[in-house]
mmCIF file of C-alpha atoms and ligand atoms in Angstrom:
data_model
loop_
_atom_site.group_PDB
_atom_site.id
_atom_site.type_symbol
_atom_site.label_atom_id
_atom_site.label_comp_id
_atom_site.label_asym_id
_atom_site.label_seq_id
_atom_site.Cartn_x
_atom_site.Cartn_y
_atom_site.Cartn_z
ATOM 1 C CA MET A 1 13.379 -244.082 67.392
ATOM 2 C CA ASN A 2 10.650 -246.710 68.172
ATOM 3 C CA LYS A 3 9.397 -246.925 71.493
ATOM 4 C CA ASN A 4 6.153 -244.996 72.400
ATOM 5 C CA SER A 5 7.174 -244.377 75.317
ATOM 6 C CA GLU A 6 9.697 -241.105 74.536
ATOM 7 C CA GLU A 7 7.091 -239.986 72.220
ATOM 8 C CA SER A 8 5.556 -236.272 73.008
ATOM 9 C CA PRO A 9 2.164 -236.366 73.475
ATOM 10 C CA GLU A 10 1.775 -234.069 69.996
ATOM 11 C CA ARG A 11 3.342 -236.956 68.276
ATOM 12 C CA LEU A 12 1.295 -239.784 69.511
ATOM 13 C CA ALA A 13 -1.558 -237.735 68.304
ATOM 14 C CA TYR A 14 -0.028 -237.101 64.836
ATOM 15 C CA TYR A 15 0.472 -240.895 64.523
ATOM 16 C CA GLU A 16 -3.200 -241.939 65.224
ATOM 17 C CA ARG A 17 -4.700 -239.386 63.502
ATOM 18 C CA ILE A 18 -2.651 -240.249 60.253
ATOM 19 C CA ARG A 19 -3.370 -243.443 60.936
ATOM 20 C CA ALA A 20 -6.978 -242.963 59.376
ATOM 21 C CA ASP A 21 -5.249 -241.710 56.330
ATOM 22 C CA ASN A 22 -3.718 -244.794 56.254
ATOM 23 C CA LEU A 23 -0.310 -243.553 56.791
ATOM 24 C CA ALA A 24 2.438 -244.839 59.131
ATOM 25 C CA PRO A 25 5.396 -242.998 60.195
ATOM 26 C CA LEU A 26 8.447 -244.973 59.046
ATOM 27 C CA TRP A 27 10.729 -243.699 61.358
ATOM 28 C CA GLN A 28 8.997 -245.763 64.421
ATOM 29 C CA VAL A 29 9.923 -248.693 62.379
ATOM 30 C CA PHE A 30 13.024 -248.570 60.504
ATOM 31 C CA SER A 31 15.253 -250.726 62.450
ATOM 32 C CA THR A 32 12.583 -253.502 62.419
ATOM 33 C CA LEU A 33 12.207 -253.350 59.125
ATOM 34 C CA ILE A 34 16.057 -252.805 57.555
ATOM 35 C CA THR A 35 17.839 -254.865 60.007
ATOM 36 C CA LYS A 36 21.449 -255.279 60.612
ATOM 37 C CA GLU A 37 21.692 -259.028 59.580
ATOM 38 C CA PRO A 38 17.903 -261.224 59.146
ATOM 39 C CA LYS A 39 15.785 -262.033 62.053
ATOM 40 C CA SER A 40 13.622 -264.816 61.459
ATOM 41 C CA ASP A 41 10.814 -265.735 63.169
ATOM 42 C CA CYS A 42 11.869 -269.296 61.671
ATOM 43 C CA GLN A 43 13.177 -271.461 64.306
ATOM 44 C CA ALA A 44 16.130 -274.682 64.186
ATOM 45 C CA HIS A 45 13.860 -277.574 64.727
ATOM 46 C CA LEU A 46 14.203 -281.639 63.807
ATOM 47 C CA TRP A 47 11.310 -284.186 63.007
ATOM 48 C CA ARG A 48 12.232 -287.463 64.052
ATOM 49 C CA TYR A 49 11.370 -290.105 61.526
ATOM 50 C CA SER A 50 10.158 -292.512 63.901
ATOM 51 C CA MET A 51 7.386 -290.025 64.850
ATOM 52 C CA LEU A 52 6.585 -288.753 61.535
ATOM 53 C CA ARG A 53 6.541 -292.497 60.453
ATOM 54 C CA GLU A 54 3.832 -293.180 62.978
ATOM 55 C CA ARG A 55 1.582 -290.293 62.422
ATOM 56 C CA ILE A 56 1.299 -290.536 58.801
ATOM 57 C CA LEU A 57 0.604 -294.306 58.825
ATOM 58 C CA GLU A 58 -2.406 -293.521 61.347
ATOM 59 C CA ALA A 59 -3.578 -290.903 58.848
ATOM 60 C CA GLY A 60 -3.558 -293.926 56.545
ATOM 61 C CA ASN A 61 -6.026 -295.394 58.465
ATOM 62 C CA LEU A 62 -8.534 -292.251 59.043
ATOM 63 C CA ILE A 63 -7.864 -290.836 54.667
ATOM 64 C CA SER A 64 -7.538 -292.375 51.528
ATOM 65 C CA ALA A 65 -5.068 -290.607 48.923
ATOM 66 C CA LYS A 66 -8.319 -290.037 46.603
ATOM 67 C CA GLU A 67 -9.976 -288.442 49.448
ATOM 68 C CA ALA A 68 -7.206 -286.195 50.364
ATOM 69 C CA GLU A 69 -6.040 -285.637 46.785
ATOM 70 C CA ARG A 70 -2.894 -285.367 48.622
ATOM 71 C CA ARG A 71 -2.603 -287.341 52.097
ATOM 72 C CA VAL A 72 0.269 -285.287 53.364
ATOM 73 C CA LEU A 73 1.135 -283.744 56.880
ATOM 74 C CA ILE A 74 2.757 -280.382 56.694
ATOM 75 C CA LEU A 75 5.895 -279.936 58.836
ATOM 76 C CA GLU A 76 5.296 -276.833 60.276
ATOM 77 C CA ASN A 77 8.369 -274.421 61.591
ATOM 78 C CA PRO A 78 7.306 -274.087 65.540
ATOM 79 C CA GLY A 79 7.754 -270.003 64.941
ATOM 80 C CA PHE A 80 5.138 -270.368 61.870
ATOM 81 C CA ALA A 81 2.192 -272.587 63.713
ATOM 82 C CA GLY A 82 -0.700 -272.863 61.255
ATOM 83 C CA GLU A 83 0.880 -271.434 58.597
ATOM 84 C CA ALA A 84 2.145 -274.367 56.829
ATOM 85 C CA ARG A 85 6.095 -273.425 56.547
ATOM 86 C CA ILE A 86 9.055 -274.871 57.267
ATOM 87 C CA THR A 87 10.812 -271.844 56.523
ATOM 88 C CA THR A 88 9.832 -268.647 55.570
ATOM 89 C CA SER A 89 9.291 -269.187 51.639
ATOM 90 C CA LEU A 90 8.976 -273.023 51.712
ATOM 91 C CA PHE A 91 6.701 -275.770 52.386
ATOM 92 C CA SER A 92 7.691 -278.799 53.208
ATOM 93 C CA GLY A 93 5.505 -282.555 54.007
ATOM 94 C CA LEU A 94 5.609 -286.447 54.771
ATOM 95 C CA GLN A 95 3.285 -288.071 51.704
ATOM 96 C CA LEU A 96 1.828 -291.036 51.819
ATOM 97 C CA VAL A 97 0.805 -293.300 48.967
ATOM 98 C CA LEU A 98 -0.321 -296.529 49.908
ATOM 99 C CA PRO A 99 -0.674 -299.857 47.583
ATOM 100 C CA GLY A 100 -3.424 -299.650 45.062
ATOM 101 C CA GLU A 101 -3.763 -295.672 45.864
ATOM 102 C CA VAL A 102 -3.597 -293.070 43.422
ATOM 103 C CA ALA A 103 -3.269 -288.923 44.239
ATOM 104 C CA PRO A 104 -5.070 -287.556 41.411
ATOM 105 C CA ALA A 105 -4.107 -285.788 38.445
ATOM 106 C CA HIS A 106 -3.364 -282.325 39.373
ATOM 107 C CA ARG A 107 -1.539 -278.690 38.414
ATOM 108 C CA HIS A 108 -0.470 -275.995 40.064
ATOM 109 C CA SER A 109 1.320 -272.537 39.818
ATOM 110 C CA GLN A 110 3.808 -274.162 42.109
ATOM 111 C CA SER A 111 7.125 -276.098 41.625
ATOM 112 C CA ALA A 112 7.574 -279.297 43.724
ATOM 113 C CA LEU A 113 10.227 -281.742 44.719
ATOM 114 C CA ARG A 114 9.646 -285.025 46.201
ATOM 115 C CA PHE A 115 12.682 -286.839 48.420
ATOM 116 C CA ILE A 116 11.528 -290.706 48.808
ATOM 117 C CA MET A 117 12.000 -291.348 52.412
ATOM 118 C CA GLU A 118 10.261 -295.157 52.566
ATOM 119 C CA GLY A 119 9.247 -297.674 49.431
ATOM 120 C CA SER A 120 10.273 -298.711 45.948
ATOM 121 C CA GLY A 121 8.175 -298.759 43.060
ATOM 122 C CA GLY A 122 5.816 -296.067 43.530
ATOM 123 C CA GLN A 123 5.368 -293.909 40.998
ATOM 124 C CA THR A 124 4.882 -290.408 39.875
ATOM 125 C CA ALA A 125 3.195 -289.328 36.328
ATOM 126 C CA VAL A 126 4.731 -286.166 34.966
ATOM 127 C CA ASP A 127 3.581 -284.785 31.711
ATOM 128 C CA GLY A 128 2.666 -287.954 30.434
ATOM 129 C CA GLU A 129 5.751 -289.503 31.419
ATOM 130 C CA ARG A 130 6.254 -291.847 34.597
ATOM 131 C CA THR A 131 8.614 -291.829 37.096
ATOM 132 C CA ILE A 132 9.453 -295.020 39.038
ATOM 133 C CA MET A 133 10.436 -293.849 42.704
ATOM 134 C CA GLU A 134 13.095 -295.491 44.531
ATOM 135 C CA GLU A 135 14.450 -294.681 48.595
ATOM 136 C CA GLY A 136 16.952 -291.462 48.126
ATOM 137 C CA ASP A 137 15.627 -290.344 44.712
ATOM 138 C CA PHE A 138 15.093 -286.438 43.944
ATOM 139 C CA VAL A 139 12.439 -286.263 41.988
ATOM 140 C CA ILE A 140 10.941 -282.790 40.280
ATOM 141 C CA THR A 141 7.241 -281.532 39.658
ATOM 142 C CA PRO A 142 8.021 -278.617 37.634
ATOM 143 C CA PRO A 143 5.348 -275.455 37.889
ATOM 144 C CA TRP A 144 1.994 -276.084 35.749
ATOM 145 C CA SER A 145 2.736 -279.650 34.787
ATOM 146 C CA TRP A 146 -0.120 -282.373 35.526
ATOM 147 C CA HIS A 147 1.171 -284.525 38.349
ATOM 148 C CA ASP A 148 -0.927 -288.051 39.586
ATOM 149 C CA HIS A 149 0.885 -290.764 41.806
ATOM 150 C CA GLY A 150 0.305 -294.249 42.362
ATOM 151 C CA ASN A 151 1.792 -297.335 43.967
ATOM 152 C CA GLU A 152 1.439 -300.334 42.336
ATOM 153 C CA SER A 153 3.784 -302.044 44.901
ATOM 154 C CA ASP A 154 2.638 -303.833 47.960
ATOM 155 C CA ALA A 155 4.430 -301.728 50.718
ATOM 156 C CA PRO A 156 3.855 -297.705 51.603
ATOM 157 C CA MET A 157 5.331 -295.151 49.564
ATOM 158 C CA ILE A 158 6.579 -292.092 52.200
ATOM 159 C CA TRP A 159 8.063 -289.140 50.373
ATOM 160 C CA LEU A 160 8.882 -285.291 51.637
ATOM 161 C CA ASP A 161 7.799 -282.736 49.991
ATOM 162 C CA GLY A 162 9.261 -279.345 48.980
ATOM 163 C CA LEU A 163 7.114 -276.590 47.542
ATOM 164 C CA ASP A 164 7.375 -273.473 47.037
ATOM 165 C CA ILE A 165 3.677 -272.290 48.571
ATOM 166 C CA PRO A 166 4.757 -269.540 50.345
ATOM 167 C CA LEU A 167 6.685 -267.912 47.720
ATOM 168 C CA VAL A 168 3.952 -268.116 45.099
ATOM 169 C CA ARG A 169 1.064 -267.181 47.946
ATOM 170 C CA PHE A 170 3.631 -263.859 48.658
ATOM 171 C CA PHE A 171 3.703 -262.953 44.984
ATOM 172 C CA ASP A 172 -0.656 -263.779 44.826
ATOM 173 C CA THR A 173 0.197 -266.077 41.506
ATOM 174 C CA SER A 174 -1.428 -269.110 42.041
ATOM 175 C CA PHE A 175 -3.097 -270.841 39.922
ATOM 176 C CA ALA A 176 -4.650 -275.104 39.682
ATOM 177 C CA GLU A 177 -6.915 -277.244 38.320
ATOM 178 C CA GLY A 178 -7.237 -281.201 38.704
ATOM 179 C CA TYR A 179 -7.393 -283.272 35.582
ATOM 180 C CA PRO A 180 -11.063 -284.571 34.911
ATOM 181 C CA GLU A 181 -9.269 -288.216 35.338
ATOM 182 C CA ASP A 182 -7.958 -289.613 38.234
ATOM 183 C CA GLU A 183 -4.807 -290.227 36.138
ATOM 184 C CA GLN A 184 -3.539 -288.564 33.309
ATOM 185 C CA PRO A 185 -2.620 -290.685 30.176
ATOM 186 C CA ILE A 186 1.097 -291.763 29.566
ATOM 187 C CA ASP A 187 2.033 -291.170 26.300
ATOM 188 C CA THR A 188 6.167 -291.433 26.671
ATOM 189 C CA PRO A 189 7.701 -294.679 27.652
ATOM 190 C CA ASP A 190 9.697 -294.731 30.791
ATOM 191 C CA GLY A 191 12.644 -293.611 30.974
ATOM 192 C CA ASP A 192 12.579 -291.372 28.194
ATOM 193 C CA SER A 193 13.351 -287.678 29.496
ATOM 194 C CA SER A 194 16.254 -289.740 31.299
ATOM 195 C CA ALA A 195 17.845 -291.018 28.398
ATOM 196 C CA ARG A 196 17.120 -287.308 26.262
ATOM 197 C CA TYR A 197 18.289 -285.215 28.807
ATOM 198 C CA GLY A 198 20.240 -286.940 31.504
ATOM 199 C CA ALA A 199 22.620 -289.009 29.497
ATOM 200 C CA ASN A 200 25.000 -286.259 29.553
ATOM 201 C CA MET A 201 23.914 -285.441 26.061
ATOM 202 C CA LEU A 202 21.031 -283.597 24.484
ATOM 203 C CA PRO A 203 19.205 -284.125 21.292
ATOM 204 C CA VAL A 204 21.567 -282.012 18.340
ATOM 205 C CA ASP A 205 18.894 -279.486 18.059
ATOM 206 C CA TYR A 206 16.917 -279.049 21.146
ATOM 207 C CA LYS A 207 16.255 -275.947 22.433
ATOM 208 C CA SER A 208 14.244 -275.124 25.682
ATOM 209 C CA SER A 209 12.577 -272.220 26.515
ATOM 210 C CA SER A 210 12.048 -273.439 30.006
ATOM 211 C CA PRO A 211 13.942 -272.212 33.147
ATOM 212 C CA VAL A 212 13.300 -275.718 34.972
ATOM 213 C CA SER A 213 14.934 -278.933 34.370
ATOM 214 C CA PRO A 214 13.641 -281.668 31.442
ATOM 215 C CA LEU A 215 14.825 -284.020 34.048
ATOM 216 C CA PHE A 216 11.732 -285.669 36.239
ATOM 217 C CA ALA A 217 14.173 -287.760 38.520
ATOM 218 C CA TYR A 218 17.682 -287.602 39.497
ATOM 219 C CA PRO A 219 18.215 -291.309 41.273
ATOM 220 C CA TYR A 220 20.162 -291.991 44.393
ATOM 221 C CA ALA A 221 22.022 -294.763 43.153
ATOM 222 C CA ARG A 222 23.679 -292.404 40.452
ATOM 223 C CA ALA A 223 23.905 -289.628 43.404
ATOM 224 C CA ARG A 224 25.561 -291.845 45.965
ATOM 225 C CA GLU A 225 28.099 -293.158 43.217
ATOM 226 C CA ALA A 226 29.200 -289.962 42.029
ATOM 227 C CA LEU A 227 29.810 -289.266 46.043
ATOM 228 C CA GLU A 228 31.587 -292.550 47.036
ATOM 229 C CA ALA A 229 33.814 -291.998 44.134
ATOM 230 C CA MET A 230 34.706 -288.242 45.025
ATOM 231 C CA LYS A 231 35.238 -289.328 48.620
ATOM 232 C CA GLN A 232 38.603 -291.278 47.331
ATOM 233 C CA ARG A 233 40.595 -288.151 47.215
ATOM 234 C CA ASP A 234 40.589 -287.257 50.498
ATOM 235 C CA GLU A 235 40.045 -283.434 49.767
ATOM 236 C CA TRP A 236 37.156 -281.517 52.382
ATOM 237 C CA ASP A 237 35.799 -278.201 52.029
ATOM 238 C CA PRO A 238 35.937 -277.321 55.818
ATOM 239 C CA CYS A 239 32.509 -275.987 55.985
ATOM 240 C CA HIS A 240 30.693 -278.538 53.329
ATOM 241 C CA GLY A 241 33.000 -281.840 53.619
ATOM 242 C CA LEU A 242 32.012 -282.849 49.898
ATOM 243 C CA LYS A 243 28.723 -281.248 48.669
ATOM 244 C CA MET A 244 27.370 -281.394 45.219
ATOM 245 C CA ARG A 245 24.309 -279.482 43.539
ATOM 246 C CA TYR A 246 21.769 -281.087 41.613
ATOM 247 C CA THR A 247 21.701 -279.191 38.088
ATOM 248 C CA ASN A 248 19.331 -278.569 35.416
ATOM 249 C CA PRO A 249 21.331 -280.027 32.184
ATOM 250 C CA ASN A 250 19.938 -277.641 29.778
ATOM 251 C CA ASP A 251 22.830 -274.341 31.500
ATOM 252 C CA GLY A 252 24.091 -275.992 34.323
ATOM 253 C CA GLY A 253 21.840 -274.318 36.708
ATOM 254 C CA HIS A 254 19.450 -275.119 39.992
ATOM 255 C CA ALA A 255 17.260 -278.057 38.889
ATOM 256 C CA MET A 256 14.269 -276.280 39.475
ATOM 257 C CA PRO A 257 13.860 -271.902 39.662
ATOM 258 C CA THR A 258 12.740 -271.519 42.957
ATOM 259 C CA ILE A 259 14.400 -274.182 44.858
ATOM 260 C CA GLY A 260 17.648 -275.450 45.097
ATOM 261 C CA SER A 261 18.451 -278.982 46.193
ATOM 262 C CA PHE A 262 22.122 -280.515 47.131
ATOM 263 C CA ILE A 263 23.444 -283.527 48.711
ATOM 264 C CA GLN A 264 26.506 -284.007 50.403
ATOM 265 C CA LEU A 265 28.728 -286.425 52.349
ATOM 266 C CA LEU A 266 30.823 -285.705 55.816
ATOM 267 C CA PRO A 267 33.383 -288.797 56.478
ATOM 268 C CA LYS A 268 33.136 -290.434 60.082
ATOM 269 C CA GLY A 269 34.327 -288.021 62.607
ATOM 270 C CA PHE A 270 34.263 -284.816 60.342
ATOM 271 C CA SER A 271 33.215 -281.466 61.763
ATOM 272 C CA THR A 272 32.440 -278.642 59.305
ATOM 273 C CA GLU A 273 33.481 -275.245 60.484
ATOM 274 C CA ARG A 274 31.156 -272.405 61.540
ATOM 275 C CA TYR A 275 29.335 -271.385 58.098
ATOM 276 C CA ARG A 276 26.115 -268.909 57.605
ATOM 277 C CA THR A 277 24.373 -268.549 54.819
ATOM 278 C CA THR A 278 21.129 -266.454 53.991
ATOM 279 C CA ASP A 279 18.971 -269.326 52.749
ATOM 280 C CA ALA A 280 17.094 -271.222 55.442
ATOM 281 C CA THR A 281 17.300 -274.814 55.255
ATOM 282 C CA VAL A 282 15.849 -278.178 55.063
ATOM 283 C CA PHE A 283 17.993 -281.109 55.805
ATOM 284 C CA VAL A 284 17.222 -284.525 55.665
ATOM 285 C CA CYS A 285 20.001 -287.391 56.483
ATOM 286 C CA VAL A 286 19.580 -289.853 54.650
ATOM 287 C CA GLU A 287 22.702 -292.319 55.795
ATOM 288 C CA GLY A 288 24.769 -291.985 59.163
ATOM 289 C CA LYS A 289 24.484 -290.177 62.137
ATOM 290 C CA GLY A 290 25.635 -286.653 63.973
ATOM 291 C CA LYS A 291 24.600 -283.947 65.712
ATOM 292 C CA THR A 292 24.319 -280.230 64.062
ATOM 293 C CA ARG A 293 25.145 -277.303 66.105
ATOM 294 C CA ILE A 294 22.584 -274.353 65.098
ATOM 295 C CA GLY A 295 23.358 -270.928 67.674
ATOM 296 C CA ARG A 296 22.504 -272.389 70.970
ATOM 297 C CA THR A 297 20.398 -275.116 69.685
ATOM 298 C CA HIS A 298 22.164 -278.599 69.435
ATOM 299 C CA LEU A 299 19.935 -281.248 67.254
ATOM 300 C CA ASP A 300 20.606 -285.280 67.232
ATOM 301 C CA TRP A 301 20.028 -287.014 63.928
ATOM 302 C CA GLY A 302 20.063 -290.187 62.782
ATOM 303 C CA PRO A 303 18.631 -292.086 59.194
ATOM 304 C CA LYS A 304 15.608 -290.021 57.681
ATOM 305 C CA ASP A 305 15.481 -287.609 60.296
ATOM 306 C CA ILE A 306 14.275 -284.188 58.975
ATOM 307 C CA PHE A 307 15.766 -280.731 60.242
ATOM 308 C CA VAL A 308 15.428 -276.513 59.232
ATOM 309 C CA VAL A 309 18.188 -274.153 59.600
ATOM 310 C CA PRO A 310 16.828 -270.695 60.059
ATOM 311 C CA SER A 311 18.367 -267.901 57.483
ATOM 312 C CA TRP A 312 22.056 -266.670 58.886
ATOM 313 C CA GLN A 313 22.728 -268.836 61.956
ATOM 314 C CA PRO A 314 25.503 -270.203 62.368
ATOM 315 C CA VAL A 315 25.990 -274.060 61.589
ATOM 316 C CA VAL A 316 28.246 -276.942 62.405
ATOM 317 C CA HIS A 317 27.632 -280.332 61.503
ATOM 318 C CA GLU A 318 29.718 -283.281 63.553
ATOM 319 C CA ALA A 319 29.450 -286.723 61.680
ATOM 320 C CA ALA A 320 29.580 -289.641 64.008
ATOM 321 C CA GLU A 321 29.193 -292.343 61.165
ATOM 322 C CA GLU A 322 29.825 -291.339 57.637
ATOM 323 C CA THR A 323 27.070 -289.368 56.990
ATOM 324 C CA ILE A 324 24.879 -288.346 53.640
ATOM 325 C CA LEU A 325 22.679 -285.075 53.611
ATOM 326 C CA PHE A 326 20.412 -284.359 51.103
ATOM 327 C CA SER A 327 18.963 -280.470 51.767
ATOM 328 C CA PHE A 328 16.824 -277.890 49.904
ATOM 329 C CA SER A 329 16.352 -274.267 49.889
ATOM 330 C CA ASP A 330 15.102 -270.833 48.126
ATOM 331 C CA ARG A 331 18.729 -270.473 47.416
ATOM 332 C CA PRO A 332 18.242 -270.028 43.462
ATOM 333 C CA VAL A 333 15.729 -267.143 44.250
ATOM 334 C CA GLN A 334 17.811 -265.272 46.675
ATOM 335 C CA GLU A 335 20.745 -265.516 43.916
ATOM 336 C CA LYS A 336 18.718 -264.270 40.987
ATOM 337 C CA LEU A 337 17.248 -261.382 42.948
ATOM 338 C CA ALA A 338 21.210 -260.429 44.000
ATOM 339 C CA LEU A 339 20.101 -261.347 48.085
ATOM 340 C CA TRP A 340 22.002 -264.502 48.644
ATOM 341 C CA ARG A 341 25.231 -264.399 51.196
ATOM 342 C CA GLU A 342 27.408 -266.647 53.148
ATOM 343 C CA LYS A 343 29.922 -266.305 55.847
ATOM 344 C CA ARG A 344 32.468 -268.541 57.085
ATOM 345 C CA GLY A 345 33.975 -268.715 60.426
HETATM 346 O O1 GTQ B 1 2.037 -284.411 45.444
HETATM 347 O O2 GTQ B 1 0.607 -282.884 44.212
HETATM 348 O O3 GTQ B 1 3.011 -281.854 50.036
HETATM 349 O O4 GTQ B 1 -0.106 -280.451 44.904
HETATM 350 C C1 GTQ B 1 1.492 -280.070 48.153
HETATM 351 C C2 GTQ B 1 1.059 -280.437 47.356
HETATM 352 C C3 GTQ B 1 2.181 -282.285 47.423
HETATM 353 C C4 GTQ B 1 1.545 -283.139 45.208
HETATM 354 C C5 GTQ B 1 2.205 -281.610 48.802
HETATM 355 C C6 GTQ B 1 1.105 -280.935 46.495
HETATM 356 C C7 GTQ B 1 1.311 -281.869 46.607
HETATM 357 FE FE1 FE2 B 2 0.738 -281.087 43.339
#
C-alpha cells in the first residue's frame, strides 16, 4: 500500500489533514523504510589516481594548507552529490601538504585514518607525538586528539583521509576546536607509542580506558612483510585471498571504534568468489592491477586507484598481477549494533 493512485479520496483527504498535525501513515512508506534487503543510493565508483593527483596539485597552486586548514578534495559518491560522503556513513578525501607547509593543529569528535599515497618523511603529530609517514602506512587520529600535519621533505605528501563525519553528523555529536598555535608542542620522543604498544608487549600495569588503539601508525613495511610471509602457505580464502585486519593491541578489536581497516593480498591470476557484506567499503589498490565486478558495474584498477563498493552488492575481484588492496568501512559500528552481515556465494 504505497501508491496514492490506489487510495480513496477519503484516505487522501485524511493524509492531508493529519500532515498539519505532524503525523504520517506508516502503511504508505512501510516497504521503503523496512526493505527486504539493503537499498542504498551509494554507487560503485572508481577514482583514478592520475586524475586525483593532477587535481589536488592544482589546488596546491590555489590555496595554502594553512588557509584551507586542510587542503582536501572530497571523494564524493556520485549517489551523494554535494553531501561530502563516499559511502552513506563515511567521508573520504585526498589531502595535500606541500614542502614547508603546516596544516594547523585542531581536534574534533570525528575519528580519522590516513592512508599514505605519495611522498616520504612528512609528519602528523597526534597528542604530543610525531609520526613520520611513508607510502602505504596506515595512520590513525583518535577522536578529540590534537593533530597537525607538516612536511619537511622536499616533495609533496599526498594521503587519503577516511573520517566518520557523516556518522557523527547523524548522531549530532560534532565538537571541534582549534589549537592556539599552528603546531602543538612535541613532548614525546619519536617512536614511543610504537615501542610501548606495538612490539607485541604492553607496559605491565597498563590499563586503557579508551576504545581507540594507542598506536598511531601501522607501517606498510610490517604489513607487507606479514602478507609476504603468509602467502608462502598458498592457503587462500576463496572470497578474500589473504586478508588481514588492523587491530587495537589492547583487546584485538578494530584500531578505531567507528572505522575498520584491512589489507589483503590477491595472487596473480586469482579470482575471488562472489561475496557481499553490509559494510560499504572503500578500497585502495596499493600494488598490482586487476578488476572488480560490483553487481553490473565493472571497474578496472591499477596502483593508487581508489574505488567504493556499496552495501550488499555482490563483489568479485580479479587480480591480473599480484595485488595488495587496502580497505576501510564502518564495520566496527555495524558489529557493535548487531547489524553486520556477510554472504558468500
Ligand atoms: O587532517 O585533520 O580530510 O580534520 C577532514 C577533516 C582531514 C585532518 C580531512 C580533518 C582532516
Ligand atoms: Fe582533523
